[in-house]
Amino acid sequence: MRKLLFPSLCLALLSACSAEQSNQPTQDTTPAMAKPGELPGMPLKSLADQINLAIGAAVETRHLEDPLFRQVLIRDFSQITPENEMKFSYVQPQRGQFDFSKADQLVEFAEEHDMVVKGHALVWHIQNPKWLEETEWTKEELSEVLEQHIKTVVGHYKGRVAYWDVVNEAFNDNGTFRETLWYQVLGEEYIEMAFRWAHEADPDAVLFYNDYSTEAMGPKSNAVYRHLKALLDKGVPIHGVGTQLHLMSEYPIGEASIARNIERFSEIGLDTHFTEIDVRMRDSEGQAGLNDQAKHYETLMKLAAYYPEVDMYTTWGLSDKYSWVPSWFEGYGRALMLDKDYRAKPAYIAVQDVLVDAVTGNFGYEPITDLSNAKRHVTPFNAKPLLSESLNAEAVVYYPFVYNQLNGKDQRLPGSETVSGKWGVGYYKNKLIGQVIRSDETTVTNHSLVHENDNVEVFIRLGEQYWQLRSIVGQDFAPLGFPGKATGTWSEDGKVFDFAIEFDDFEDLVGETLGFNIALSDNDNDTDDGNRKAQLYPLTGNNVGWQGEEFGELFMNGQNAVVSPNPISTPPTFSMSQLNEAPSSAKDSVWENAYRYSFAFNQLNQRDMSFDDADVSGSWQVGVHGKWLYGVVERQDDVTFTGAEQSYENDNVEVFVQQGDKDMTQFRTVVGEGFEPTNYALGYEAQWHKEGTQLMFAIELDSELKDGESIQWNIALSDNDGEGRKYQLYPVPGSNMSYLGEELTRITLR
Ligand code: XIL
């Protein structure tokens, strides 16, 4: 916990402090009665100073001409960030011609009032001058331009600007590098170079990487973490990481996940700054929105007060009078702690209260950071927020129906000629809105047992309770004791099923992680007993969903919402067999009784993970013998392409193996070739047969597996038909991050 710097100072302030405490949040305080710019209680900065926390605001020179703005800024804030006037297009509008007139005014103002300045931002992809964007650069030239820019700007403010946002927003939300001008011309090294040049220009400056949607654990913050860690290992001068925090009042924030993220950066020696806080509200929101907003500001201040590693809390603006929000986010506004007349909003009071507690020793807050249970072996399915109650195909993610859980150890897809389908869900407020698209030649709905008919089942779990909602093709959901309303309609031809499930116990589903599964059943009236031949799920399992078991998870995504740190349910993972002997080929009889699964989820398409089996399809099996893991892959592909320069772009199979806490290894075999070299210390080998339709591989493990033991695992089949990779099919959903050791599933010896 953060140490109080000057406990005696607080004593001097105590009367003010405790007076403030009784002056509790929203209702009793009537900000409307205060005069514009009149703020209650202790100035934020005099409190924050005592816990060594800078409290800041983004500022432009024009704002300083507004007397109330100046007055409040000077009274309450100890730090400023130029909102725009240090950006590339402002300071170097023409090549080689620097204009510091505006930025200088801000720095002078800060010096006059004893404020710290954070320079923003040296390298970014927005607000760059025309000349920079419109030139066709060579690597050498652009590198020179960037070096000169950074050295001139940082050099100009040497000793005066204490902190810099050196690189801003270099990653995409899925953790890949953003394809900016810098990245395209200079490659990922531009990040490292920028930090080195900034450091050369002012060795005392504290240098930050800054980005948005990186406050919590997730693919984007993982990417930032990994990249900065690698740069630190190389000795690159990076001192901290800024997370912007442009939030929305209507979405809860993941406190535990933010806390854990601060800690992991701290573990590698990096401080965290909250750099651009604003919490926007819908224009239609009233007091409830203001209270939600206050909660967000409060939680962030608690984290800042708790962690000494968080030493800057900066809001993106000062009052609602000037803010980028209304012009950038239609229908939203009022994102700051002060209203447009510089009166305290609930957010201001909440932040002040946290600070008062922190300086008076009444701060009992401790964040939960134990995310150890969060190790999931199947990435949750994703439901996105919709703009209305109708399902917009653009806004949902479609997943395929994949495993025939009626078929024992062989759970392969039955093939599109039998039955196939995909499903997608989104949500609007407290309604889950979904669609199933089904392709089936023969529709059977007259079996006397309802579940033996062609139908769709949706499984939902909330805590200890679960529901199975079934709709026979052509009919609505059968009524059952679900606490809400479930309705479904089928298209005339039985191909499309639209459904809505309304939850009484929720106002809004955002941020929830539900237990979930969905199944598509197929009876073609051609089995011996007249029963179904397939019940397809998006997860492997034993068809015991109706008993409340083997549910997967559905995450109700939304900006800044995070998946529950504790898995809501643990969907079954994959199985492998003990082989009596080492298999001699892919056709060896030892494979006959081994578990068999499809390649099914195309992780290259984050909107629709289904695929067309006319392009490619395949299955895989794994077994062990002694210390060796054996596997076979069957592959059907209309065009085999292996001519791409990057081997991962070729038709290939990748196997991801991680035993215990050791490093994950990714083994790749391009069709027709052996495994590519890796630094795996033990043996590994791959062999293709029959013109690339069969692969057998063997990987030596470092210890023999016992029954019931698992390894972390994944396997992918890539397909390129000559125009770039089309599919990379995995047995589980995910965002194609297994190569980084993320989103692995498990395979267990049974
Ligand atoms: C914004 C400014 O607030 C606007 O005035 C300007 O038009 C665009 O940029 N992330 C950042 C900030 O790092 O620089 C951006 O500031 C907001 C998003």
Coordinates of N, CA and C in Angstrom, one line a residue, residues 665 667 678-684 700:
T665 N 5.8 -24.6 -27.0 CA 6.5 -24.6 -28.3 C 5.4 -24.8 -29.4
F667 N 5.0 -26.0 -33.1 CA 5.6 -26.8 -34.1 C 4.9 -26.6 -35.4
T678 N 12.8 -25.8 -34.3 CA 12.4 -25.0 -33.1 C 13.5 -25.1 -32.1
N679 N 13.5 -24.4 -31.0 CA 14.5 -24.7 -30.0 C 14.0 -25.6 -28.9
Y680 N 13.1 -26.5 -29.3 CA 12.6 -27.5 -28.4 C 13.7 -28.5 -28.1
A681 N 14.0 -28.8 -26.9 CA 15.2 -29.6 -26.6 C 15.1 -31.1 -26.9
L682 N 13.8 -31.5 -27.0 CA 13.7 -33.0 -27.2 C 13.3 -33.3 -28.6
G683 N 13.0 -34.5 -28.9 CA 12.7 -34.9 -30.3 C 11.4 -34.5 -30.8
Y684 N 11.3 -34.3 -32.1 CA 10.0 -34.0 -32.8 C 10.2 -34.3 -34.3
E700 N 8.4 -35.6 -28.5 CA 8.8 -36.2 -27.2 C 8.5 -35.3 -26.0

